[in-house]
PDB file of N, CA and C in Angstrom:
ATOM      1  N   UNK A  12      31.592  -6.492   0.130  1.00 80.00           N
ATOM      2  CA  UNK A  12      31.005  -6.640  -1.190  1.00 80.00           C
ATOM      3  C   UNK A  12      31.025  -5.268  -1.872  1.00 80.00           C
ATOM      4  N   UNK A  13      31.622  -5.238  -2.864  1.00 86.00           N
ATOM      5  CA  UNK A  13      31.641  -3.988  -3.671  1.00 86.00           C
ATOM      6  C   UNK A  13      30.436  -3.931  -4.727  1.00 86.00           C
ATOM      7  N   UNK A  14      29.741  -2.215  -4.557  1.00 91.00           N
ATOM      8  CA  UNK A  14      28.588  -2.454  -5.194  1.00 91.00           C
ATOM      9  C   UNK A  14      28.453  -2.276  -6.805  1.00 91.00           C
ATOM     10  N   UNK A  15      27.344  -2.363  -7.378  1.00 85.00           N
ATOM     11  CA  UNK A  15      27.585  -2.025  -8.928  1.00 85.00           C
ATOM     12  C   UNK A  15      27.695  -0.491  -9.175  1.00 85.00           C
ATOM     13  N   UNK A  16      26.813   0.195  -8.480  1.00 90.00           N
ATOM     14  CA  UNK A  16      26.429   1.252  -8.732  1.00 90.00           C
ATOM     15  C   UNK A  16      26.341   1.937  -7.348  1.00 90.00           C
ATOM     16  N   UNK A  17      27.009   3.503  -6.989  1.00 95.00           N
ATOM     17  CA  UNK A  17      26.651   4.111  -6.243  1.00 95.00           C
ATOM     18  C   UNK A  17      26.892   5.627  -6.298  1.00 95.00           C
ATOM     19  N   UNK A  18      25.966   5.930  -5.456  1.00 97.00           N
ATOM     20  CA  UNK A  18      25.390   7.451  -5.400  1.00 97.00           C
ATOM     21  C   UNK A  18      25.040   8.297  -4.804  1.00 97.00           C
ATOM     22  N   UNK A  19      25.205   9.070  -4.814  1.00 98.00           N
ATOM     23  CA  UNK A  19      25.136   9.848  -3.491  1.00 98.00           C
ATOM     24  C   UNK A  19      24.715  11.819  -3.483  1.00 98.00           C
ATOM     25  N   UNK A  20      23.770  12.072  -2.588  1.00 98.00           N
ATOM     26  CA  UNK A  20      23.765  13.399  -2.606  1.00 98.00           C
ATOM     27  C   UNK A  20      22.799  13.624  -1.637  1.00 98.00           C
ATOM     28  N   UNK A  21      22.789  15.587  -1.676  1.00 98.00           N
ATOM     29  CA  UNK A  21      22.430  16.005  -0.272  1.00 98.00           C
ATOM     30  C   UNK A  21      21.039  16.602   0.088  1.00 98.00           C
ATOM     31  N   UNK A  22      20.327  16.192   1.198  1.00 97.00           N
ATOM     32  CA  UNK A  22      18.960  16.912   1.566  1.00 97.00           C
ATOM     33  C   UNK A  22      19.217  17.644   2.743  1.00 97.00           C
ATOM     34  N   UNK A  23      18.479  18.854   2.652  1.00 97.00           N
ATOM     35  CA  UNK A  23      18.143  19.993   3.457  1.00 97.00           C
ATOM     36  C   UNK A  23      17.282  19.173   4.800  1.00 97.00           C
ATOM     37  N   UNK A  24      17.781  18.165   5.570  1.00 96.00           N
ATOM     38  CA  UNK A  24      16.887  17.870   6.510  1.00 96.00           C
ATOM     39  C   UNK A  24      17.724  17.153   7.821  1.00 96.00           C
ATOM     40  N   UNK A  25      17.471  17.052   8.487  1.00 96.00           N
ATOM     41  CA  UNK A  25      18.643  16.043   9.486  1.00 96.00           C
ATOM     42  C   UNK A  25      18.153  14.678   9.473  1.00 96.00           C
ATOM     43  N   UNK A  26      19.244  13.702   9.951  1.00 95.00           N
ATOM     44  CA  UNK A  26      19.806  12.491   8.857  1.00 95.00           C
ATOM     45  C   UNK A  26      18.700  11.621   9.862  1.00 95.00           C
ATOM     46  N   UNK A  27      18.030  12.074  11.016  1.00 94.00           N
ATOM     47  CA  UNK A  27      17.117  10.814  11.446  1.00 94.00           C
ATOM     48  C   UNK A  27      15.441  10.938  10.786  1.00 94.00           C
ATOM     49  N   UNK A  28      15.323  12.517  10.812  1.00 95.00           N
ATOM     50  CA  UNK A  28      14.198  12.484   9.790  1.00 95.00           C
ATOM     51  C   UNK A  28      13.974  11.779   8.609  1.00 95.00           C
ATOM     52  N   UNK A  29      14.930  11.711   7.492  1.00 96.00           N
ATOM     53  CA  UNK A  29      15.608  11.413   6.377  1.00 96.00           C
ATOM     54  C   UNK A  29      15.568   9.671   6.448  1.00 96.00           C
ATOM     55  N   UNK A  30      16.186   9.646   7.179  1.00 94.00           N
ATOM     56  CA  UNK A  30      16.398   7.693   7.186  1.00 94.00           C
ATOM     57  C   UNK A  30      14.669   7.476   7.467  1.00 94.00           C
ATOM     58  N   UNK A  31      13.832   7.953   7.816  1.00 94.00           N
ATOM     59  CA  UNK A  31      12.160   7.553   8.517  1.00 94.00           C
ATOM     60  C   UNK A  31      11.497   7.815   6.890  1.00 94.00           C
ATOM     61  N   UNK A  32      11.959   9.017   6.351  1.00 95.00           N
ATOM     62  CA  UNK A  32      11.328   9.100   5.289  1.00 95.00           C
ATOM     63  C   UNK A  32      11.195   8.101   3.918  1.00 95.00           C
ATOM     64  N   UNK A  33      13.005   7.807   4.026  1.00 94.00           N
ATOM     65  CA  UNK A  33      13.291   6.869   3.254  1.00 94.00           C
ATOM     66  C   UNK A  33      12.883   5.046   3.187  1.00 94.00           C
ATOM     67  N   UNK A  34      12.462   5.003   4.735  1.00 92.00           N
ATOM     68  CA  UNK A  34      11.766   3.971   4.578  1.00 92.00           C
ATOM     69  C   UNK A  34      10.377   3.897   4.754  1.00 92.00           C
ATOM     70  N   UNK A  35       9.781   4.704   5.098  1.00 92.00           N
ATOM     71  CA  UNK A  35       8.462   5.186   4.664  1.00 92.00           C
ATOM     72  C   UNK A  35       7.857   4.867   3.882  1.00 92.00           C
ATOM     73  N   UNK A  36       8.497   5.418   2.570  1.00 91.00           N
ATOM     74  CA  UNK A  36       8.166   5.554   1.304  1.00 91.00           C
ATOM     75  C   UNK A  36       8.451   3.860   0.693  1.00 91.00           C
ATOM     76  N   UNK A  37       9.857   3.491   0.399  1.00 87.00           N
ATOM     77  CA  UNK A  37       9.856   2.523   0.383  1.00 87.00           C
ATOM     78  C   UNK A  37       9.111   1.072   0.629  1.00 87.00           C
ATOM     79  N   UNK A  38       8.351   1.584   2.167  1.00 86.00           N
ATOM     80  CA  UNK A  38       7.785   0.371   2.873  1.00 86.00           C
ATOM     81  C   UNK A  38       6.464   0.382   2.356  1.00 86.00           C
ATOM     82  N   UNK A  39       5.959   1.469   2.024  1.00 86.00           N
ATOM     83  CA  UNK A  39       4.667   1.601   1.045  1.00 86.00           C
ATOM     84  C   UNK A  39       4.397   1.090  -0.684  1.00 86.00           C
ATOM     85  N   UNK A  40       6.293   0.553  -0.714  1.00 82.00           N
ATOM     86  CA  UNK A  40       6.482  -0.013  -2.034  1.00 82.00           C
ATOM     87  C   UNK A  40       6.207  -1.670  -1.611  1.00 82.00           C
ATOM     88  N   UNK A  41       6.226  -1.873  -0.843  1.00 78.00           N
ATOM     89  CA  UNK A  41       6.569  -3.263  -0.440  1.00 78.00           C
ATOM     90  C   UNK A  41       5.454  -4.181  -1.397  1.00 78.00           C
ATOM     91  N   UNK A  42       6.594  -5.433  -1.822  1.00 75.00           N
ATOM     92  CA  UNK A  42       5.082  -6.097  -2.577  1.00 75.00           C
ATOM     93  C   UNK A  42       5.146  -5.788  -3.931  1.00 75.00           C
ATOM     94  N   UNK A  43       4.899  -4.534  -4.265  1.00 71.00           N
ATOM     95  CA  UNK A  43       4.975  -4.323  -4.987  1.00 71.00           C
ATOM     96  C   UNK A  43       6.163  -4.111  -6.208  1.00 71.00           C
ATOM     97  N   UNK A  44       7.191  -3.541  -5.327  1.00 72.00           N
ATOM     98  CA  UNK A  44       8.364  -4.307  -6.170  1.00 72.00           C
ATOM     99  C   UNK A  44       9.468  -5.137  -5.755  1.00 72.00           C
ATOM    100  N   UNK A  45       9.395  -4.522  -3.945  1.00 77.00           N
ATOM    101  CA  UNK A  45      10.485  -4.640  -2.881  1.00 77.00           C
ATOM    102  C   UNK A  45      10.004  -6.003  -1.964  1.00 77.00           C
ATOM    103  N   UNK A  46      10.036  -7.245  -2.150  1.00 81.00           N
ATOM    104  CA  UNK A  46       9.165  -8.139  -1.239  1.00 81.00           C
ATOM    105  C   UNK A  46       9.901  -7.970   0.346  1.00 81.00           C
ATOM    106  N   UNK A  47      10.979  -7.139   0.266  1.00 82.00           N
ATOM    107  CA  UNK A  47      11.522  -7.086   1.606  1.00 82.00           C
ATOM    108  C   UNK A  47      11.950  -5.267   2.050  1.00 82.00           C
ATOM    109  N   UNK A  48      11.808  -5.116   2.813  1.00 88.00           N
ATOM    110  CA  UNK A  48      12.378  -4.288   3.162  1.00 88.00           C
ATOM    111  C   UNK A  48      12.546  -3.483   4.609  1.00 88.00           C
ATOM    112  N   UNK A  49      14.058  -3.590   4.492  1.00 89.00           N
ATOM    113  CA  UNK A  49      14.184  -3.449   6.776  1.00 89.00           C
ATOM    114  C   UNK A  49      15.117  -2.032   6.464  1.00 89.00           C
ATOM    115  N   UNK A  50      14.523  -1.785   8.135  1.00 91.00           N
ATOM    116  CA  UNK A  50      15.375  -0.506   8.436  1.00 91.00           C
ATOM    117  C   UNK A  50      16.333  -0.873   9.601  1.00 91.00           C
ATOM    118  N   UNK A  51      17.671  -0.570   9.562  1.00 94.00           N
ATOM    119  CA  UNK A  51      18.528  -0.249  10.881  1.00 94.00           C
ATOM    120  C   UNK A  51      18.223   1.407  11.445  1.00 94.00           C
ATOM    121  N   UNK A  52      17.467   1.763  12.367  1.00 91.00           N
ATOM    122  CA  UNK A  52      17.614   2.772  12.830  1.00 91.00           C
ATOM    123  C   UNK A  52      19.053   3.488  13.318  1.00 91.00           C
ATOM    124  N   UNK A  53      19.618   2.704  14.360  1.00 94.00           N
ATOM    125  CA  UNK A  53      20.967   3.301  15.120  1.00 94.00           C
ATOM    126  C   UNK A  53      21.880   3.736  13.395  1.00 94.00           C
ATOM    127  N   UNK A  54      21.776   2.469  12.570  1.00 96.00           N
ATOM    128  CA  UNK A  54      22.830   2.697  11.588  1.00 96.00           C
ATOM    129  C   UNK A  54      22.427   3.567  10.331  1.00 96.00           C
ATOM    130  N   UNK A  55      21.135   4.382  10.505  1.00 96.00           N
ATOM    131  CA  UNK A  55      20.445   5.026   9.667  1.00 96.00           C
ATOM    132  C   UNK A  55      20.521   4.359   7.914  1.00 96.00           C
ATOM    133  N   UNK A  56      20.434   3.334   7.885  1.00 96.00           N
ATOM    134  CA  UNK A  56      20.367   2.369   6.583  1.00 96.00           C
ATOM    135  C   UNK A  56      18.992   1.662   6.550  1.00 96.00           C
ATOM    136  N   UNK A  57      18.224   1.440   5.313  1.00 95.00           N
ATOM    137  CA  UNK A  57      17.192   1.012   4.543  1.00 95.00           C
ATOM    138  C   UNK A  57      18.088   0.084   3.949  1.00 95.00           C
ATOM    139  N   UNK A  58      17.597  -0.813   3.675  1.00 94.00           N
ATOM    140  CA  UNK A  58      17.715  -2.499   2.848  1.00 94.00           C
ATOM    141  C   UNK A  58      16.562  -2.565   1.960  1.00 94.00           C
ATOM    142  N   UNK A  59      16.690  -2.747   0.778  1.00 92.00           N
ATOM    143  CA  UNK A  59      15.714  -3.481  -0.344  1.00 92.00           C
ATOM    144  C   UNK A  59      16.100  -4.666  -1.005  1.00 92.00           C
ATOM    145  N   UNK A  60      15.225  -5.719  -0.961  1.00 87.00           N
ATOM    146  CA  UNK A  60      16.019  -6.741  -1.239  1.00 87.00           C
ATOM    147  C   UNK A  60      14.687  -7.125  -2.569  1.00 87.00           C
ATOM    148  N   UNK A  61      15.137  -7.752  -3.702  1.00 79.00           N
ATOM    149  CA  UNK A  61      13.769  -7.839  -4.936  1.00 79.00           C
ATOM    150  C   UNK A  61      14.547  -8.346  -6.161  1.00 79.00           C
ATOM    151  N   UNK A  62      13.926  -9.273  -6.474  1.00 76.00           N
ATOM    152  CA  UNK A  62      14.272 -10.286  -7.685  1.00 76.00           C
ATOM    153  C   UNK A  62      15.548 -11.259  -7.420  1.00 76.00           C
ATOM    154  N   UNK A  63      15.992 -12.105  -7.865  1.00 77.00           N
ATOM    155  CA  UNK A  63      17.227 -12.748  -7.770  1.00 77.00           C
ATOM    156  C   UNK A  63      18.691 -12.074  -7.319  1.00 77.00           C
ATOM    157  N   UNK A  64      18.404 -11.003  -7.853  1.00 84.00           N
ATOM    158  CA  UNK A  64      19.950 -10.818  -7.786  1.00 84.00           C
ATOM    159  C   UNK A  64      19.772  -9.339  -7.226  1.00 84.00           C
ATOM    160  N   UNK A  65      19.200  -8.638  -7.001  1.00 86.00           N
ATOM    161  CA  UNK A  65      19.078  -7.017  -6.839  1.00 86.00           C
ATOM    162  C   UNK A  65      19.094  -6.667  -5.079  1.00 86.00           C
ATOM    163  N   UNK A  66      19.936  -6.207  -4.525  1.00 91.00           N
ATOM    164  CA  UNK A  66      19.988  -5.389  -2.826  1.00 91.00           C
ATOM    165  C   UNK A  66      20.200  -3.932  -3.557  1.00 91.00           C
ATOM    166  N   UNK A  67      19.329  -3.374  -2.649  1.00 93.00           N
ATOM    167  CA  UNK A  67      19.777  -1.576  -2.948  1.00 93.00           C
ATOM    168  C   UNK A  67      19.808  -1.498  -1.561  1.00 93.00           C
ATOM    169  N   UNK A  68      20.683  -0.446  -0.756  1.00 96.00           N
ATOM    170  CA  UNK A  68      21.065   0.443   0.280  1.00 96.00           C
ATOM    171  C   UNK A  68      20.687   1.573   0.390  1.00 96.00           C
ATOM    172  N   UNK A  69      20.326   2.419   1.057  1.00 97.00           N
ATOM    173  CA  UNK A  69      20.144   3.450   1.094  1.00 97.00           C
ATOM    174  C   UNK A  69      20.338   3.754   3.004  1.00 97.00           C
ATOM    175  N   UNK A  70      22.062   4.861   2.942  1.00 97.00           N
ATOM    176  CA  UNK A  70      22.161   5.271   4.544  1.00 97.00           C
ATOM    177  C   UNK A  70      22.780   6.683   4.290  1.00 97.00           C
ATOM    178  N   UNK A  71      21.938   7.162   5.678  1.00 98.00           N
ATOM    179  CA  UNK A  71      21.787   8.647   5.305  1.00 98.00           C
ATOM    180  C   UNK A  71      23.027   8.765   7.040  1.00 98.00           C
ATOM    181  N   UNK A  72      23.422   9.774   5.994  1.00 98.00           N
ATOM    182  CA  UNK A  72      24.820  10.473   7.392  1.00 98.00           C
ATOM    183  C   UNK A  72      24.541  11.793   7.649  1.00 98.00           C
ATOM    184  N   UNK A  73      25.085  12.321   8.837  1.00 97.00           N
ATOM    185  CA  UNK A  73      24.452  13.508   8.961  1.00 97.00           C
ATOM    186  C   UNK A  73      25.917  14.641   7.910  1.00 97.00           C
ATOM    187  N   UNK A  74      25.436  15.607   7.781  1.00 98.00           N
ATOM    188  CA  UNK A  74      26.092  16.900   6.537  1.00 98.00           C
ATOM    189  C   UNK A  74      25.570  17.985   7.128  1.00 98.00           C
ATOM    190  N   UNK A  75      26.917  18.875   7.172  1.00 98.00           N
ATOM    191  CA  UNK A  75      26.841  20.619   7.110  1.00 98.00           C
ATOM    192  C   UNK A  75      25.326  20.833   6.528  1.00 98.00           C
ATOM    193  N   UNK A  76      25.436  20.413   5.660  1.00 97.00           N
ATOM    194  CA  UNK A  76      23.940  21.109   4.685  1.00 97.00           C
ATOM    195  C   UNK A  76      22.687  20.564   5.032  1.00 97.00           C
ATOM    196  N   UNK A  77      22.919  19.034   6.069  1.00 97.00           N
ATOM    197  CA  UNK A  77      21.972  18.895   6.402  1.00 97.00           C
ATOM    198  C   UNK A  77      21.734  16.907   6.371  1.00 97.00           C
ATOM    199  N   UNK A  78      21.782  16.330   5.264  1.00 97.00           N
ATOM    200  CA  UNK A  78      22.063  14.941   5.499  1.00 97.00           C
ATOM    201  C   UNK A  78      22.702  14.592   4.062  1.00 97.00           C
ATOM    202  N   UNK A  79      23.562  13.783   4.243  1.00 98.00           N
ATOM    203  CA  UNK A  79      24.143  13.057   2.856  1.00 98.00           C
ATOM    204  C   UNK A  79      23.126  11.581   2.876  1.00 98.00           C
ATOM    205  N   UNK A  80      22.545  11.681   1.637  1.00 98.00           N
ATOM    206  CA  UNK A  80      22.230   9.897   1.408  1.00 98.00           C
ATOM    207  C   UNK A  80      22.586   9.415   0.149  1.00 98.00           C
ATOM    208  N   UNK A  81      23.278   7.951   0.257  1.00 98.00           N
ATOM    209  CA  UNK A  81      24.151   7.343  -0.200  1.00 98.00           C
ATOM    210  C   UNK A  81      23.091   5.923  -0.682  1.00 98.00           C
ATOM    211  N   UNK A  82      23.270   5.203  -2.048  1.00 98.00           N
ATOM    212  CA  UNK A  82      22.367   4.694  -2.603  1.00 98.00           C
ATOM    213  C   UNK A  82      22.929   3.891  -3.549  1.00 98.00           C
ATOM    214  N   UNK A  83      23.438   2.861  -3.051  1.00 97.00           N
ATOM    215  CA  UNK A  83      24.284   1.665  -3.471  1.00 97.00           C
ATOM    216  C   UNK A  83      23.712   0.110  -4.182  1.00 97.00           C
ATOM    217  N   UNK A  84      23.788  -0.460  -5.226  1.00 92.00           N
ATOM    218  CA  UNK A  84      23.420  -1.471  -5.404  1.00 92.00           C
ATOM    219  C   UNK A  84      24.345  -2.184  -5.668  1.00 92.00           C
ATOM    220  N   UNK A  85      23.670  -3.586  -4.955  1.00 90.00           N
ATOM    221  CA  UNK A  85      24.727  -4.648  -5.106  1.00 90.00           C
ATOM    222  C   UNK A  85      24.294  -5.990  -5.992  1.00 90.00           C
ATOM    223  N   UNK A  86      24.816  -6.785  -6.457  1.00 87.00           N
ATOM    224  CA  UNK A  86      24.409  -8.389  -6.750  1.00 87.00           C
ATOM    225  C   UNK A  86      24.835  -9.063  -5.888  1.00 87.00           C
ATOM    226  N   UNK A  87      23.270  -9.786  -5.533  1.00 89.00           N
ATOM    227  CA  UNK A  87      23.462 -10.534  -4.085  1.00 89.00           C
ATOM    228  C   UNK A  87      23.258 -11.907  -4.559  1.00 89.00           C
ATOM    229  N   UNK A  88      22.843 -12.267  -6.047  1.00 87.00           N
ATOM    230  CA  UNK A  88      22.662 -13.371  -6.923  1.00 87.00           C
ATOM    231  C   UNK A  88      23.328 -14.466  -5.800  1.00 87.00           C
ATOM    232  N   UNK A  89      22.587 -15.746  -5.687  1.00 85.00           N
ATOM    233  CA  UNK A  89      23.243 -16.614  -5.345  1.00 85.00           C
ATOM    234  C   UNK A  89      23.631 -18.340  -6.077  1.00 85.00           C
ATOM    235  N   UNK A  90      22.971 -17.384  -7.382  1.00 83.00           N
ATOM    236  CA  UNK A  90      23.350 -18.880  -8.722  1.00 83.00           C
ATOM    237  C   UNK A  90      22.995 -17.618  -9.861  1.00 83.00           C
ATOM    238  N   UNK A  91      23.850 -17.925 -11.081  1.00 81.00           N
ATOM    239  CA  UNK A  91      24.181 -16.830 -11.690  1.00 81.00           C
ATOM    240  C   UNK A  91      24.653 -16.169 -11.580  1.00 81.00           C
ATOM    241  N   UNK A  92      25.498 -15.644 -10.635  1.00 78.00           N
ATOM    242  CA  UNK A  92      26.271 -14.507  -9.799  1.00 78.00           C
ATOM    243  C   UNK A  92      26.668 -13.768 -11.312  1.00 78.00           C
ATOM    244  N   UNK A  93      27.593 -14.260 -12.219  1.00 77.00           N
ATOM    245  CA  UNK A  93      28.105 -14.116 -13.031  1.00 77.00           C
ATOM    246  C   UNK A  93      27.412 -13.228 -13.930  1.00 77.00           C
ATOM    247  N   UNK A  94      26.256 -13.743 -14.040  1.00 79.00           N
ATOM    248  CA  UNK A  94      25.276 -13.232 -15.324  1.00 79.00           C
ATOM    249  C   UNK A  94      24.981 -12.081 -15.143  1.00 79.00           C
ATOM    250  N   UNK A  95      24.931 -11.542 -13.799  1.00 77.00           N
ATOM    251  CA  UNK A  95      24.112  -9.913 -13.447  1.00 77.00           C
ATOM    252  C   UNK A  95      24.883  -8.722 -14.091  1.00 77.00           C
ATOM    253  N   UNK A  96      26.272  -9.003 -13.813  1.00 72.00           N
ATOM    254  CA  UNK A  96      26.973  -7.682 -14.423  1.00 72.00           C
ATOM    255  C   UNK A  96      27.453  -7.870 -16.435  1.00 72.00           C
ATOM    256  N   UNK A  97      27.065  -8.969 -16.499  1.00 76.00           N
ATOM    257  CA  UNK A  97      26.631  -9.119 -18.503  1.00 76.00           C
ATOM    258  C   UNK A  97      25.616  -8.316 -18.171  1.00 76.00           C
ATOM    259  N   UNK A  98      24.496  -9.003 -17.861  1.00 71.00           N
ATOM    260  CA  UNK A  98      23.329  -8.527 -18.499  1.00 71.00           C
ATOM    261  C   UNK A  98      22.988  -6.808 -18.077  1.00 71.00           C
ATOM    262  N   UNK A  99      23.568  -6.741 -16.888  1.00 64.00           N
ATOM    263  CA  UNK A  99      23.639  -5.020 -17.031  1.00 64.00           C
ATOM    264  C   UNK A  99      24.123  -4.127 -17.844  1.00 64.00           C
ATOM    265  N   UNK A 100      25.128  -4.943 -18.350  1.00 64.00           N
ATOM    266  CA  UNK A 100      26.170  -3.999 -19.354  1.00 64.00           C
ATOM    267  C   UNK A 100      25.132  -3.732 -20.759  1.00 64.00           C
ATOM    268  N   UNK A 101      24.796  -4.715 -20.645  1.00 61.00           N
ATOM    269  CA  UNK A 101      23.684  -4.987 -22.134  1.00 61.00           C
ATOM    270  C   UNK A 101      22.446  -3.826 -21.802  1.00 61.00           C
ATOM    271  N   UNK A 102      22.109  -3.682 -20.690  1.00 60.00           N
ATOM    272  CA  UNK A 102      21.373  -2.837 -20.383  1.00 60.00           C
ATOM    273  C   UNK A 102      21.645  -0.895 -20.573  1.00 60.00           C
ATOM    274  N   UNK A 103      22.030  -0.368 -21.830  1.00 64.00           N
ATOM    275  CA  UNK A 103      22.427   0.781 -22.287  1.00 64.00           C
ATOM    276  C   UNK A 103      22.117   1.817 -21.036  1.00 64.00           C
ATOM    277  N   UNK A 104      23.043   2.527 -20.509  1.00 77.00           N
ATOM    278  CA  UNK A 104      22.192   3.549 -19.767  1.00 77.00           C
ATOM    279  C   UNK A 104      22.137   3.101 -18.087  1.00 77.00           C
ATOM    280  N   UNK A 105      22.234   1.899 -17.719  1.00 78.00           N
ATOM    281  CA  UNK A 105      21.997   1.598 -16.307  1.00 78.00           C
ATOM    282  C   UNK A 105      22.281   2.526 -15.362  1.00 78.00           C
ATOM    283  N   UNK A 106      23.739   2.666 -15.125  1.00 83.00           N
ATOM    284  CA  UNK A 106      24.105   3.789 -14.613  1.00 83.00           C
ATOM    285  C   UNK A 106      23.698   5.105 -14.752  1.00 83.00           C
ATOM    286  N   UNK A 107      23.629   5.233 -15.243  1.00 89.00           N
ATOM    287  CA  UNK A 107      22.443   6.829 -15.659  1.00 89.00           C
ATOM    288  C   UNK A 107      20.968   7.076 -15.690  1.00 89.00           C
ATOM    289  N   UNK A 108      20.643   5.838 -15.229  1.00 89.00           N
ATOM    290  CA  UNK A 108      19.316   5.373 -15.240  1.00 89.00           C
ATOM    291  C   UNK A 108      19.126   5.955 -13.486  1.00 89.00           C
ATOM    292  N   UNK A 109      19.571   4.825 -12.823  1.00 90.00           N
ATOM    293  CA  UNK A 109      20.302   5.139 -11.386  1.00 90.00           C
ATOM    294  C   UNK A 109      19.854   6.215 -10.867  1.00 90.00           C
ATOM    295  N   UNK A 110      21.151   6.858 -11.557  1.00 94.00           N
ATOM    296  CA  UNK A 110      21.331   8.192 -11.223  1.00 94.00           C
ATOM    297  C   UNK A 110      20.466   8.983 -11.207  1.00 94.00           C
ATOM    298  N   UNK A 111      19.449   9.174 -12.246  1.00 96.00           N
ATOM    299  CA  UNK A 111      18.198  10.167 -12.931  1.00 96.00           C
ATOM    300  C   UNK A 111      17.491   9.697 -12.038  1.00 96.00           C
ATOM    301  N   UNK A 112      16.826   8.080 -11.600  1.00 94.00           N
ATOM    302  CA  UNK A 112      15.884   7.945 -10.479  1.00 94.00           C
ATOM    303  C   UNK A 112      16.688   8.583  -9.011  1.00 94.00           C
ATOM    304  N   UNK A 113      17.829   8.204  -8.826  1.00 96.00           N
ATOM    305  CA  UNK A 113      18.188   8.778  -7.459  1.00 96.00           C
ATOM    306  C   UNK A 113      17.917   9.944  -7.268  1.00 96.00           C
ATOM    307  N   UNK A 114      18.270  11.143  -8.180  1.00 96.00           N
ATOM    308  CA  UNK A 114      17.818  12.975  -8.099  1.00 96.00           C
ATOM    309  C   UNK A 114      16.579  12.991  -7.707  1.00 96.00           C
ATOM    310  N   UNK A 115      15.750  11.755  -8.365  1.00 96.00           N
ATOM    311  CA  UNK A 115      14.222  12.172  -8.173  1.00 96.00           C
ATOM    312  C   UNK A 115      13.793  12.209  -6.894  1.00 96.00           C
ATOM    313  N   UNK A 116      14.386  10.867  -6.396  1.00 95.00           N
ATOM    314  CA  UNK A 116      14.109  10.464  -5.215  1.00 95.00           C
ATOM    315  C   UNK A 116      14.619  11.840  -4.435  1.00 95.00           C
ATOM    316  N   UNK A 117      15.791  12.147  -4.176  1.00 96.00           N
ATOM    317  CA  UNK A 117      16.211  13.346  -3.492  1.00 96.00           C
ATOM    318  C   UNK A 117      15.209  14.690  -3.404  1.00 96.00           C
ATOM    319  N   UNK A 118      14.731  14.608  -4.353  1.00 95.00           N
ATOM    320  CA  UNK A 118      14.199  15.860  -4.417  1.00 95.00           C
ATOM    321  C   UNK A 118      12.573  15.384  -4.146  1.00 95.00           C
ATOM    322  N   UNK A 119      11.752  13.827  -3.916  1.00 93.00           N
ATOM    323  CA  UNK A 119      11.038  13.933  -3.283  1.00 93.00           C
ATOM    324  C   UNK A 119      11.118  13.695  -1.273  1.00 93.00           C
ATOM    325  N   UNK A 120      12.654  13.420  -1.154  1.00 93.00           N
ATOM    326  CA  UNK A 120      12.544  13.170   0.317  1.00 93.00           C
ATOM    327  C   UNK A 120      12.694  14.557   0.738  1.00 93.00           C
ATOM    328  N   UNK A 121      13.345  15.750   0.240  1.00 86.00           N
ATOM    329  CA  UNK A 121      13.533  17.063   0.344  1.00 86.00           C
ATOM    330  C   UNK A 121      12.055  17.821   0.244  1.00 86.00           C
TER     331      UNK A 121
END
């Protein structure tokens, strides 16, 4: 499945710390926006699964500098499939939206 949106960049930390943090935080979202959310440890990947059509990824690899994490969304829609990437487009900015929350995030798992 190819995603809509992905992203990627680097924290000063090693990649098993990093994957604990990332679902940490996340799992303290639960409910609240994320009604699901699992961790693969061995495969250092977070799953968010929330609303009809929305999966986000988040898997951290290990990096020279310390860990790469990578932050992918997909449409997992299973009626409407079609409609998600209209109505994103309509959505000015998505991609850059993304992006501006992903830095944030980086720079609070850092």
């Amino acid at each position: 499945m190819k995603p809509m949106v992905e992203v990627s960049g680097i924290v000063a930390a090693p990649a098993d710390v990093i994957v604990d943090r990332v679902f940490e935080y996340f799992d303290s979202q639960r409910g609240r926006y994320f009604p699901a959310v699992e961790i693969d440890r061995p495969g250092r990947t977070v799953a968010l699964q929330g609303g009809w059509w929305f999966r986000g990824e988040y898997t951290v690899d290990d990096h020279p500098a310390g860990s790469r994490v990578t932050h992918r969304v997909y449409n997992v829609a299973t009626s409407m499939r079609w409609g998600v990437p209209l109505a994103n487009r309509l959505f000015i900015g998505f991609r850059r939206k993304v992006e501006a929350e992903f830095e944030e995030f980086l720079k609070r798992l850092g």
